[in-house]
Amino acid sequence: MITMTDSAKAKIDELCENNNAYAISLNINGGGCSGFKYEWGILESKDDLEEDEEVFETGNGGNLTVGILSLAYLAGSEIDYVSDLMGSQFDIKNPNAQGSCGCGSSVRF
């Protein structure tokens, strides 16, 4: 199960609306300085959805999709959207991660 804060849901809604998209996608792939990296994307329509992707609705028209292989790595995660002096970004609190790099987009399992 993946949860999203109200801030993350609002940003996903905004991104979907501004890009006329069905969903924002999140997957974990090999690479990055810690071994794996979070990769974000945009699905323009429901037709672009892979059959093995899980859809998490924001409740306000936007969706987050996660590939089935990435779900195992993201189980129990909370996705937040934060703004601070360094900028704005999605922040993934992943209980399965053993470490990450300073940029927050690379993770070690």
PDB file of N, CA and C in Angstrom:
ATOM      1  N   MET A   1       0.840  -1.184   0.000  1.00  0.00           N
ATOM      2  CA  MET A   1       0.000   0.000   0.000  1.00  0.00           C
ATOM      3  C   MET A   1       0.885   1.246   0.000  1.00  0.00           C
ATOM      4  N   ILE A   2       0.521   2.191  -0.804  1.00  0.00           N
ATOM      5  CA  ILE A   2       1.201   3.484  -0.886  1.00  0.00           C
ATOM      6  C   ILE A   2       0.205   4.547  -0.458  1.00  0.00           C
ATOM      7  N   THR A   3       0.661   5.474   0.376  1.00  0.00           N
ATOM      8  CA  THR A   3      -0.211   6.577   0.767  1.00  0.00           C
ATOM      9  C   THR A   3       0.368   7.879   0.231  1.00  0.00           C
ATOM     10  N   MET A   4      -0.523   8.851   0.070  1.00  0.00           N
ATOM     11  CA  MET A   4      -0.128  10.169  -0.395  1.00  0.00           C
ATOM     12  C   MET A   4      -0.669  11.210   0.573  1.00  0.00           C
ATOM     13  N   THR A   5       0.135  12.195   0.890  1.00  0.00           N
ATOM     14  CA  THR A   5      -0.338  13.301   1.719  1.00  0.00           C
ATOM     15  C   THR A   5      -1.255  14.179   0.878  1.00  0.00           C
ATOM     16  N   ASP A   6      -2.001  15.049   1.548  1.00  0.00           N
ATOM     17  CA  ASP A   6      -2.869  15.987   0.831  1.00  0.00           C
ATOM     18  C   ASP A   6      -2.061  16.867  -0.111  1.00  0.00           C
ATOM     19  N   SER A   7      -0.859  17.245   0.302  1.00  0.00           N
ATOM     20  CA  SER A   7       0.018  18.064  -0.521  1.00  0.00           C
ATOM     21  C   SER A   7       0.424  17.325  -1.801  1.00  0.00           C
ATOM     22  N   ALA A   8       0.749  16.046  -1.676  1.00  0.00           N
ATOM     23  CA  ALA A   8       1.126  15.240  -2.846  1.00  0.00           C
ATOM     24  C   ALA A   8      -0.072  15.055  -3.773  1.00  0.00           C
ATOM     25  N   LYS A   9      -1.229  14.791  -3.209  1.00  0.00           N
ATOM     26  CA  LYS A   9      -2.439  14.633  -4.030  1.00  0.00           C
ATOM     27  C   LYS A   9      -2.737  15.909  -4.806  1.00  0.00           C
ATOM     28  N   ALA A  10      -2.615  17.057  -4.136  1.00  0.00           N
ATOM     29  CA  ALA A  10      -2.888  18.328  -4.792  1.00  0.00           C
ATOM     30  C   ALA A  10      -1.905  18.575  -5.938  1.00  0.00           C
ATOM     31  N   LYS A  11      -0.639  18.233  -5.745  1.00  0.00           N
ATOM     32  CA  LYS A  11       0.362  18.437  -6.800  1.00  0.00           C
ATOM     33  C   LYS A  11       0.116  17.480  -7.962  1.00  0.00           C
ATOM     34  N   ILE A  12      -0.242  16.250  -7.677  1.00  0.00           N
ATOM     35  CA  ILE A  12      -0.558  15.289  -8.741  1.00  0.00           C
ATOM     36  C   ILE A  12      -1.770  15.773  -9.531  1.00  0.00           C
ATOM     37  N   ASP A  13      -2.793  16.260  -8.824  1.00  0.00           N
ATOM     38  CA  ASP A  13      -3.964  16.826  -9.507  1.00  0.00           C
ATOM     39  C   ASP A  13      -3.558  17.974 -10.423  1.00  0.00           C
ATOM     40  N   GLU A  14      -2.719  18.865  -9.899  1.00  0.00           N
ATOM     41  CA  GLU A  14      -2.261  20.028 -10.662  1.00  0.00           C
ATOM     42  C   GLU A  14      -1.480  19.600 -11.902  1.00  0.00           C
ATOM     43  N   LEU A  15      -0.561  18.650 -11.737  1.00  0.00           N
ATOM     44  CA  LEU A  15       0.239  18.179 -12.866  1.00  0.00           C
ATOM     45  C   LEU A  15      -0.626  17.504 -13.926  1.00  0.00           C
ATOM     46  N   CYS A  16      -1.588  16.701 -13.487  1.00  0.00           N
ATOM     47  CA  CYS A  16      -2.488  16.047 -14.438  1.00  0.00           C
ATOM     48  C   CYS A  16      -3.304  17.082 -15.200  1.00  0.00           C
ATOM     49  N   GLU A  17      -3.830  18.055 -14.475  1.00  0.00           N
ATOM     50  CA  GLU A  17      -4.648  19.085 -15.117  1.00  0.00           C
ATOM     51  C   GLU A  17      -3.821  19.936 -16.076  1.00  0.00           C
ATOM     52  N   ASN A  18      -2.661  20.396 -15.641  1.00  0.00           N
ATOM     53  CA  ASN A  18      -1.825  21.265 -16.469  1.00  0.00           C
ATOM     54  C   ASN A  18      -1.275  20.564 -17.711  1.00  0.00           C
ATOM     55  N   ASN A  19      -1.133  19.256 -17.636  1.00  0.00           N
ATOM     56  CA  ASN A  19      -0.595  18.492 -18.760  1.00  0.00           C
ATOM     57  C   ASN A  19      -1.673  17.721 -19.514  1.00  0.00           C
ATOM     58  N   ASN A  20      -2.936  17.955 -19.152  1.00  0.00           N
ATOM     59  CA  ASN A  20      -4.055  17.238 -19.756  1.00  0.00           C
ATOM     60  C   ASN A  20      -3.771  15.732 -19.758  1.00  0.00           C
ATOM     61  N   ALA A  21      -3.343  15.237 -18.597  1.00  0.00           N
ATOM     62  CA  ALA A  21      -2.891  13.856 -18.473  1.00  0.00           C
ATOM     63  C   ALA A  21      -3.843  13.029 -17.614  1.00  0.00           C
ATOM     64  N   TYR A  22      -3.780  11.726 -17.815  1.00  0.00           N
ATOM     65  CA  TYR A  22      -4.558  10.793 -17.008  1.00  0.00           C
ATOM     66  C   TYR A  22      -3.901  10.577 -15.645  1.00  0.00           C
ATOM     67  N   ALA A  23      -2.561  10.471 -15.648  1.00  0.00           N
ATOM     68  CA  ALA A  23      -1.869  10.117 -14.410  1.00  0.00           C
ATOM     69  C   ALA A  23      -0.412  10.536 -14.432  1.00  0.00           C
ATOM     70  N   ILE A  24       0.147  10.594 -13.233  1.00  0.00           N
ATOM     71  CA  ILE A  24       1.583  10.717 -13.027  1.00  0.00           C
ATOM     72  C   ILE A  24       2.067   9.311 -12.673  1.00  0.00           C
ATOM     73  N   SER A  25       3.150   8.883 -13.293  1.00  0.00           N
ATOM     74  CA  SER A  25       3.657   7.536 -13.021  1.00  0.00           C
ATOM     75  C   SER A  25       4.912   7.606 -12.156  1.00  0.00           C
ATOM     76  N   LEU A  26       5.076   6.598 -11.327  1.00  0.00           N
ATOM     77  CA  LEU A  26       6.255   6.456 -10.476  1.00  0.00           C
ATOM     78  C   LEU A  26       6.743   5.024 -10.585  1.00  0.00           C
ATOM     79  N   ASN A  27       8.022   4.868 -10.887  1.00  0.00           N
ATOM     80  CA  ASN A  27       8.614   3.543 -10.941  1.00  0.00           C
ATOM     81  C   ASN A  27      10.018   3.588 -10.379  1.00  0.00           C
ATOM     82  N   ILE A  28      10.528   2.435 -10.022  1.00  0.00           N
ATOM     83  CA  ILE A  28      11.901   2.303  -9.544  1.00  0.00           C
ATOM     84  C   ILE A  28      12.665   1.497 -10.581  1.00  0.00           C
ATOM     85  N   ASN A  29      13.797   2.042 -11.018  1.00  0.00           N
ATOM     86  CA  ASN A  29      14.632   1.381 -12.009  1.00  0.00           C
ATOM     87  C   ASN A  29      16.076   1.389 -11.543  1.00  0.00           C
ATOM     88  N   GLY A  30      16.866   0.504 -12.112  1.00  0.00           N
ATOM     89  CA  GLY A  30      18.281   0.460 -11.783  1.00  0.00           C
ATOM     90  C   GLY A  30      18.979   1.722 -12.237  1.00  0.00           C
ATOM     91  N   GLY A  31      19.981   2.142 -11.478  1.00  0.00           N
ATOM     92  CA  GLY A  31      20.756   3.330 -11.826  1.00  0.00           C
ATOM     93  C   GLY A  31      20.841   4.273 -10.648  1.00  0.00           C
ATOM     94  N   GLY A  32      21.363   5.436 -10.886  1.00  0.00           N
ATOM     95  CA  GLY A  32      21.517   6.408  -9.808  1.00  0.00           C
ATOM     96  C   GLY A  32      22.729   6.083  -8.962  1.00  0.00           C
ATOM     97  N   CYS A  33      23.111   7.000  -8.110  1.00  0.00           N
ATOM     98  CA  CYS A  33      24.335   6.824  -7.328  1.00  0.00           C
ATOM     99  C   CYS A  33      24.167   5.843  -6.176  1.00  0.00           C
ATOM    100  N   SER A  34      22.934   5.447  -5.842  1.00  0.00           N
ATOM    101  CA  SER A  34      22.718   4.495  -4.754  1.00  0.00           C
ATOM    102  C   SER A  34      22.265   3.123  -5.248  1.00  0.00           C
ATOM    103  N   GLY A  35      22.189   2.935  -6.559  1.00  0.00           N
ATOM    104  CA  GLY A  35      21.846   1.635  -7.115  1.00  0.00           C
ATOM    105  C   GLY A  35      20.491   1.599  -7.812  1.00  0.00           C
ATOM    106  N   PHE A  36      19.517   2.316  -7.289  1.00  0.00           N
ATOM    107  CA  PHE A  36      18.195   2.409  -7.899  1.00  0.00           C
ATOM    108  C   PHE A  36      17.787   3.877  -7.927  1.00  0.00           C
ATOM    109  N   LYS A  37      16.839   4.197  -8.793  1.00  0.00           N
ATOM    110  CA  LYS A  37      16.365   5.576  -8.838  1.00  0.00           C
ATOM    111  C   LYS A  37      14.856   5.615  -9.039  1.00  0.00           C
ATOM    112  N   TYR A  38      14.257   6.638  -8.461  1.00  0.00           N
ATOM    113  CA  TYR A  38      12.840   6.898  -8.667  1.00  0.00           C
ATOM    114  C   TYR A  38      12.693   7.597 -10.016  1.00  0.00           C
ATOM    115  N   GLU A  39      11.794   7.113 -10.838  1.00  0.00           N
ATOM    116  CA  GLU A  39      11.551   7.732 -12.134  1.00  0.00           C
ATOM    117  C   GLU A  39      10.088   8.131 -12.244  1.00  0.00           C
ATOM    118  N   TRP A  40       9.888   9.397 -12.532  1.00  0.00           N
ATOM    119  CA  TRP A  40       8.553   9.975 -12.668  1.00  0.00           C
ATOM    120  C   TRP A  40       8.232  10.161 -14.140  1.00  0.00           C
ATOM    121  N   GLY A  41       6.958  10.054 -14.470  1.00  0.00           N
ATOM    122  CA  GLY A  41       6.526  10.262 -15.844  1.00  0.00           C
ATOM    123  C   GLY A  41       5.075  10.707 -15.893  1.00  0.00           C
ATOM    124  N   ILE A  42       4.583  10.866 -17.100  1.00  0.00           N
ATOM    125  CA  ILE A  42       3.206  11.301 -17.314  1.00  0.00           C
ATOM    126  C   ILE A  42       2.534  10.323 -18.269  1.00  0.00           C
ATOM    127  N   LEU A  43       1.351   9.871 -17.892  1.00  0.00           N
ATOM    128  CA  LEU A  43       0.523   9.065 -18.793  1.00  0.00           C
ATOM    129  C   LEU A  43      -0.558   9.976 -19.347  1.00  0.00           C
ATOM    130  N   GLU A  44      -0.562  10.158 -20.643  1.00  0.00           N
ATOM    131  CA  GLU A  44      -1.499  11.085 -21.250  1.00  0.00           C
ATOM    132  C   GLU A  44      -2.938  10.595 -21.201  1.00  0.00           C
ATOM    133  N   SER A  45      -3.126   9.292 -21.314  1.00  0.00           N
ATOM    134  CA  SER A  45      -4.493   8.758 -21.285  1.00  0.00           C
ATOM    135  C   SER A  45      -4.515   7.405 -20.597  1.00  0.00           C
ATOM    136  N   LYS A  46      -5.713   6.959 -20.291  1.00  0.00           N
ATOM    137  CA  LYS A  46      -5.878   5.654 -19.652  1.00  0.00           C
ATOM    138  C   LYS A  46      -5.397   4.540 -20.578  1.00  0.00           C
ATOM    139  N   ASP A  47      -5.417   4.789 -21.889  1.00  0.00           N
ATOM    140  CA  ASP A  47      -4.937   3.810 -22.866  1.00  0.00           C
ATOM    141  C   ASP A  47      -3.438   3.555 -22.733  1.00  0.00           C
ATOM    142  N   ASP A  48      -2.705   4.503 -22.155  1.00  0.00           N
ATOM    143  CA  ASP A  48      -1.263   4.351 -21.963  1.00  0.00           C
ATOM    144  C   ASP A  48      -0.925   3.482 -20.752  1.00  0.00           C
ATOM    145  N   LEU A  49      -1.918   3.138 -19.973  1.00  0.00           N
ATOM    146  CA  LEU A  49      -1.727   2.347 -18.751  1.00  0.00           C
ATOM    147  C   LEU A  49      -1.342   0.912 -19.110  1.00  0.00           C
ATOM    148  N   GLU A  50      -0.252   0.439 -18.535  1.00  0.00           N
ATOM    149  CA  GLU A  50       0.153  -0.961 -18.712  1.00  0.00           C
ATOM    150  C   GLU A  50      -0.749  -1.836 -17.851  1.00  0.00           C
ATOM    151  N   GLU A  51      -0.990  -3.058 -18.271  1.00  0.00           N
ATOM    152  CA  GLU A  51      -1.916  -3.916 -17.528  1.00  0.00           C
ATOM    153  C   GLU A  51      -1.411  -4.285 -16.134  1.00  0.00           C
ATOM    154  N   ASP A  52      -0.106  -4.164 -15.914  1.00  0.00           N
ATOM    155  CA  ASP A  52       0.440  -4.505 -14.603  1.00  0.00           C
ATOM    156  C   ASP A  52       0.673  -3.286 -13.715  1.00  0.00           C
ATOM    157  N   GLU A  53       0.106  -2.141 -14.064  1.00  0.00           N
ATOM    158  CA  GLU A  53       0.262  -0.942 -13.248  1.00  0.00           C
ATOM    159  C   GLU A  53      -0.901  -0.781 -12.286  1.00  0.00           C
ATOM    160  N   GLU A  54      -0.577  -0.407 -11.071  1.00  0.00           N
ATOM    161  CA  GLU A  54      -1.576  -0.123 -10.039  1.00  0.00           C
ATOM    162  C   GLU A  54      -1.907   1.366 -10.090  1.00  0.00           C
ATOM    163  N   VAL A  55      -3.196   1.690  -9.971  1.00  0.00           N
ATOM    164  CA  VAL A  55      -3.636   3.083 -10.011  1.00  0.00           C
ATOM    165  C   VAL A  55      -4.073   3.504  -8.611  1.00  0.00           C
ATOM    166  N   PHE A  56      -3.520   4.624  -8.152  1.00  0.00           N
ATOM    167  CA  PHE A  56      -3.900   5.218  -6.873  1.00  0.00           C
ATOM    168  C   PHE A  56      -4.567   6.551  -7.178  1.00  0.00           C
ATOM    169  N   GLU A  57      -5.843   6.668  -6.843  1.00  0.00           N
ATOM    170  CA  GLU A  57      -6.591   7.888  -7.132  1.00  0.00           C
ATOM    171  C   GLU A  57      -6.372   8.925  -6.042  1.00  0.00           C
ATOM    172  N   THR A  58      -6.323  10.193  -6.458  1.00  0.00           N
ATOM    173  CA  THR A  58      -6.162  11.279  -5.496  1.00  0.00           C
ATOM    174  C   THR A  58      -7.504  11.678  -4.894  1.00  0.00           C
ATOM    175  N   GLY A  59      -8.586  11.301  -5.566  1.00  0.00           N
ATOM    176  CA  GLY A  59      -9.917  11.673  -5.096  1.00  0.00           C
ATOM    177  C   GLY A  59     -10.392  12.985  -5.700  1.00  0.00           C
ATOM    178  N   ASN A  60      -9.544  13.607  -6.504  1.00  0.00           N
ATOM    179  CA  ASN A  60      -9.893  14.901  -7.090  1.00  0.00           C
ATOM    180  C   ASN A  60      -9.610  14.932  -8.591  1.00  0.00           C
ATOM    181  N   GLY A  61      -9.586  13.765  -9.221  1.00  0.00           N
ATOM    182  CA  GLY A  61      -9.400  13.697 -10.671  1.00  0.00           C
ATOM    183  C   GLY A  61      -8.037  13.248 -11.139  1.00  0.00           C
ATOM    184  N   GLY A  62      -7.030  13.344 -10.294  1.00  0.00           N
ATOM    185  CA  GLY A  62      -5.686  12.913 -10.679  1.00  0.00           C
ATOM    186  C   GLY A  62      -5.431  11.478 -10.251  1.00  0.00           C
ATOM    187  N   ASN A  63      -4.421  10.881 -10.848  1.00  0.00           N
ATOM    188  CA  ASN A  63      -4.042   9.509 -10.515  1.00  0.00           C
ATOM    189  C   ASN A  63      -2.528   9.385 -10.439  1.00  0.00           C
ATOM    190  N   LEU A  64      -2.094   8.458  -9.610  1.00  0.00           N
ATOM    191  CA  LEU A  64      -0.697   8.052  -9.547  1.00  0.00           C
ATOM    192  C   LEU A  64      -0.663   6.593  -9.960  1.00  0.00           C
ATOM    193  N   THR A  65       0.221   6.242 -10.886  1.00  0.00           N
ATOM    194  CA  THR A  65       0.362   4.844 -11.276  1.00  0.00           C
ATOM    195  C   THR A  65       1.741   4.341 -10.864  1.00  0.00           C
ATOM    196  N   VAL A  66       1.782   3.068 -10.474  1.00  0.00           N
ATOM    197  CA  VAL A  66       3.039   2.428 -10.076  1.00  0.00           C
ATOM    198  C   VAL A  66       3.069   1.049 -10.716  1.00  0.00           C
ATOM    199  N   GLY A  67       4.171   0.726 -11.388  1.00  0.00           N
ATOM    200  CA  GLY A  67       4.337  -0.593 -11.993  1.00  0.00           C
ATOM    201  C   GLY A  67       4.405  -1.682 -10.934  1.00  0.00           C
ATOM    202  N   ILE A  68       3.953  -2.862 -11.297  1.00  0.00           N
ATOM    203  CA  ILE A  68       3.858  -3.978 -10.354  1.00  0.00           C
ATOM    204  C   ILE A  68       5.216  -4.339  -9.743  1.00  0.00           C
ATOM    205  N   LEU A  69       6.289  -4.265 -10.511  1.00  0.00           N
ATOM    206  CA  LEU A  69       7.610  -4.589  -9.965  1.00  0.00           C
ATOM    207  C   LEU A  69       8.074  -3.533  -8.963  1.00  0.00           C
ATOM    208  N   SER A  70       7.682  -2.300  -9.179  1.00  0.00           N
ATOM    209  CA  SER A  70       8.063  -1.214  -8.274  1.00  0.00           C
ATOM    210  C   SER A  70       7.259  -1.242  -6.977  1.00  0.00           C
ATOM    211  N   LEU A  71       6.071  -1.840  -7.022  1.00  0.00           N
ATOM    212  CA  LEU A  71       5.227  -1.880  -5.824  1.00  0.00           C
ATOM    213  C   LEU A  71       5.906  -2.582  -4.649  1.00  0.00           C
ATOM    214  N   ALA A  72       6.670  -3.627  -4.945  1.00  0.00           N
ATOM    215  CA  ALA A  72       7.358  -4.351  -3.865  1.00  0.00           C
ATOM    216  C   ALA A  72       8.358  -3.439  -3.153  1.00  0.00           C
ATOM    217  N   TYR A  73       9.044  -2.594  -3.908  1.00  0.00           N
ATOM    218  CA  TYR A  73      10.016  -1.673  -3.331  1.00  0.00           C
ATOM    219  C   TYR A  73       9.351  -0.494  -2.626  1.00  0.00           C
ATOM    220  N   LEU A  74       8.145  -0.145  -3.059  1.00  0.00           N
ATOM    221  CA  LEU A  74       7.455   1.022  -2.512  1.00  0.00           C
ATOM    222  C   LEU A  74       6.408   0.681  -1.452  1.00  0.00           C
ATOM    223  N   ALA A  75       6.234  -0.582  -1.150  1.00  0.00           N
ATOM    224  CA  ALA A  75       5.215  -0.992  -0.172  1.00  0.00           C
ATOM    225  C   ALA A  75       5.414  -0.263   1.148  1.00  0.00           C
ATOM    226  N   GLY A  76       4.354   0.335   1.645  1.00  0.00           N
ATOM    227  CA  GLY A  76       4.405   1.050   2.916  1.00  0.00           C
ATOM    228  C   GLY A  76       4.914   2.475   2.816  1.00  0.00           C
ATOM    229  N   SER A  77       5.209   2.930   1.607  1.00  0.00           N
ATOM    230  CA  SER A  77       5.759   4.281   1.420  1.00  0.00           C
ATOM    231  C   SER A  77       4.681   5.354   1.526  1.00  0.00           C
ATOM    232  N   GLU A  78       5.126   6.540   1.943  1.00  0.00           N
ATOM    233  CA  GLU A  78       4.276   7.728   1.930  1.00  0.00           C
ATOM    234  C   GLU A  78       4.909   8.728   0.983  1.00  0.00           C
ATOM    235  N   ILE A  79       4.094   9.253   0.079  1.00  0.00           N
ATOM    236  CA  ILE A  79       4.566  10.253  -0.866  1.00  0.00           C
ATOM    237  C   ILE A  79       4.039  11.608  -0.422  1.00  0.00           C
ATOM    238  N   ASP A  80       4.955  12.541  -0.273  1.00  0.00           N
ATOM    239  CA  ASP A  80       4.619  13.897   0.146  1.00  0.00           C
ATOM    240  C   ASP A  80       5.137  14.848  -0.925  1.00  0.00           C
ATOM    241  N   TYR A  81       4.623  16.062  -0.937  1.00  0.00           N
ATOM    242  CA  TYR A  81       5.164  17.108  -1.795  1.00  0.00           C
ATOM    243  C   TYR A  81       5.556  18.252  -0.884  1.00  0.00           C
ATOM    244  N   VAL A  82       6.839  18.607  -0.922  1.00  0.00           N
ATOM    245  CA  VAL A  82       7.353  19.615   0.001  1.00  0.00           C
ATOM    246  C   VAL A  82       7.967  20.791  -0.749  1.00  0.00           C
ATOM    247  N   SER A  83       7.867  21.954  -0.136  1.00  0.00           N
ATOM    248  CA  SER A  83       8.499  23.167  -0.640  1.00  0.00           C
ATOM    249  C   SER A  83       9.343  23.750   0.479  1.00  0.00           C
ATOM    250  N   ASP A  84      10.591  24.055   0.168  1.00  0.00           N
ATOM    251  CA  ASP A  84      11.470  24.676   1.154  1.00  0.00           C
ATOM    252  C   ASP A  84      12.449  25.588   0.428  1.00  0.00           C
ATOM    253  N   LEU A  85      13.456  26.051   1.113  1.00  0.00           N
ATOM    254  CA  LEU A  85      14.421  26.969   0.517  1.00  0.00           C
ATOM    255  C   LEU A  85      15.182  26.363  -0.657  1.00  0.00           C
ATOM    256  N   MET A  86      15.292  25.050  -0.678  1.00  0.00           N
ATOM    257  CA  MET A  86      16.020  24.364  -1.738  1.00  0.00           C
ATOM    258  C   MET A  86      15.158  24.109  -2.970  1.00  0.00           C
ATOM    259  N   GLY A  87      13.854  24.330  -2.866  1.00  0.00           N
ATOM    260  CA  GLY A  87      12.958  24.109  -4.002  1.00  0.00           C
ATOM    261  C   GLY A  87      11.759  23.265  -3.594  1.00  0.00           C
ATOM    262  N   SER A  88      11.080  22.748  -4.588  1.00  0.00           N
ATOM    263  CA  SER A  88       9.895  21.925  -4.369  1.00  0.00           C
ATOM    264  C   SER A  88      10.097  20.579  -5.038  1.00  0.00           C
ATOM    265  N   GLN A  89       9.623  19.523  -4.363  1.00  0.00           N
ATOM    266  CA  GLN A  89       9.778  18.180  -4.925  1.00  0.00           C
ATOM    267  C   GLN A  89       8.896  17.185  -4.195  1.00  0.00           C
ATOM    268  N   PHE A  90       8.681  16.051  -4.842  1.00  0.00           N
ATOM    269  CA  PHE A  90       8.030  14.939  -4.167  1.00  0.00           C
ATOM    270  C   PHE A  90       9.056  14.312  -3.232  1.00  0.00           C
ATOM    271  N   ASP A  91       8.621  13.967  -2.040  1.00  0.00           N
ATOM    272  CA  ASP A  91       9.475  13.343  -1.030  1.00  0.00           C
ATOM    273  C   ASP A  91       8.870  11.983  -0.715  1.00  0.00           C
ATOM    274  N   ILE A  92       9.637  10.934  -0.944  1.00  0.00           N
ATOM    275  CA  ILE A  92       9.152   9.577  -0.710  1.00  0.00           C
ATOM    276  C   ILE A  92       9.763   9.058   0.576  1.00  0.00           C
ATOM    277  N   LYS A  93       8.905   8.799   1.553  1.00  0.00           N
ATOM    278  CA  LYS A  93       9.345   8.186   2.811  1.00  0.00           C
ATOM    279  C   LYS A  93       9.139   6.685   2.641  1.00  0.00           C
ATOM    280  N   ASN A  94      10.244   6.004   2.338  1.00  0.00           N
ATOM    281  CA  ASN A  94      10.189   4.596   1.978  1.00  0.00           C
ATOM    282  C   ASN A  94      10.801   3.742   3.087  1.00  0.00           C
ATOM    283  N   PRO A  95       9.980   2.953   3.793  1.00  0.00           N
ATOM    284  CA  PRO A  95      10.499   2.134   4.889  1.00  0.00           C
ATOM    285  C   PRO A  95      11.390   0.989   4.417  1.00  0.00           C
ATOM    286  N   ASN A  96      11.384   0.685   3.130  1.00  0.00           N
ATOM    287  CA  ASN A  96      12.196  -0.401   2.583  1.00  0.00           C
ATOM    288  C   ASN A  96      13.597   0.044   2.195  1.00  0.00           C
ATOM    289  N   ALA A  97      13.806   1.345   2.111  1.00  0.00           N
ATOM    290  CA  ALA A  97      15.099   1.878   1.683  1.00  0.00           C
ATOM    291  C   ALA A  97      16.124   1.752   2.806  1.00  0.00           C
ATOM    292  N   GLN A  98      17.318   1.349   2.441  1.00  0.00           N
ATOM    293  CA  GLN A  98      18.411   1.269   3.404  1.00  0.00           C
ATOM    294  C   GLN A  98      19.261   2.525   3.384  1.00  0.00           C
ATOM    295  N   GLY A  99      19.056   3.339   2.362  1.00  0.00           N
ATOM    296  CA  GLY A  99      19.802   4.589   2.254  1.00  0.00           C
ATOM    297  C   GLY A  99      19.441   5.290   0.977  1.00  0.00           C
ATOM    298  N   SER A 100      19.879   6.536   0.869  1.00  0.00           N
ATOM    299  CA  SER A 100      19.632   7.299  -0.355  1.00  0.00           C
ATOM    300  C   SER A 100      20.736   8.324  -0.514  1.00  0.00           C
ATOM    301  N   CYS A 101      20.748   8.969  -1.662  1.00  0.00           N
ATOM    302  CA  CYS A 101      21.745  10.002  -1.895  1.00  0.00           C
ATOM    303  C   CYS A 101      21.156  11.353  -1.474  1.00  0.00           C
ATOM    304  N   GLY A 102      21.955  12.374  -1.544  1.00  0.00           N
ATOM    305  CA  GLY A 102      21.527  13.696  -1.121  1.00  0.00           C
ATOM    306  C   GLY A 102      20.433  14.305  -1.974  1.00  0.00           C
ATOM    307  N   CYS A 103      20.339  13.916  -3.248  1.00  0.00           N
ATOM    308  CA  CYS A 103      19.356  14.537  -4.135  1.00  0.00           C
ATOM    309  C   CYS A 103      17.949  13.975  -3.912  1.00  0.00           C
ATOM    310  N   GLY A 104      17.833  12.799  -3.285  1.00  0.00           N
ATOM    311  CA  GLY A 104      16.522  12.226  -2.996  1.00  0.00           C
ATOM    312  C   GLY A 104      15.925  11.428  -4.135  1.00  0.00           C
ATOM    313  N   SER A 105      16.611  11.338  -5.280  1.00  0.00           N
ATOM    314  CA  SER A 105      16.037  10.584  -6.389  1.00  0.00           C
ATOM    315  C   SER A 105      16.685   9.202  -6.541  1.00  0.00           C
ATOM    316  N   SER A 106      17.703   8.931  -5.775  1.00  0.00           N
ATOM    317  CA  SER A 106      18.388   7.653  -5.816  1.00  0.00           C
ATOM    318  C   SER A 106      18.252   6.967  -4.474  1.00  0.00           C
ATOM    319  N   VAL A 107      18.103   5.638  -4.503  1.00  0.00           N
ATOM    320  CA  VAL A 107      17.817   4.896  -3.278  1.00  0.00           C
ATOM    321  C   VAL A 107      18.553   3.557  -3.284  1.00  0.00           C
ATOM    322  N   ARG A 108      18.865   3.063  -2.101  1.00  0.00           N
ATOM    323  CA  ARG A 108      19.532   1.772  -1.943  1.00  0.00           C
ATOM    324  C   ARG A 108      18.610   0.831  -1.163  1.00  0.00           C
ATOM    325  N   PHE A 109      18.476  -0.394  -1.632  1.00  0.00           N
ATOM    326  CA  PHE A 109      17.640  -1.398  -0.951  1.00  0.00           C
ATOM    327  C   PHE A 109      18.490  -2.532  -0.434  1.00  0.00           C
TER     328      PHE A 109
END
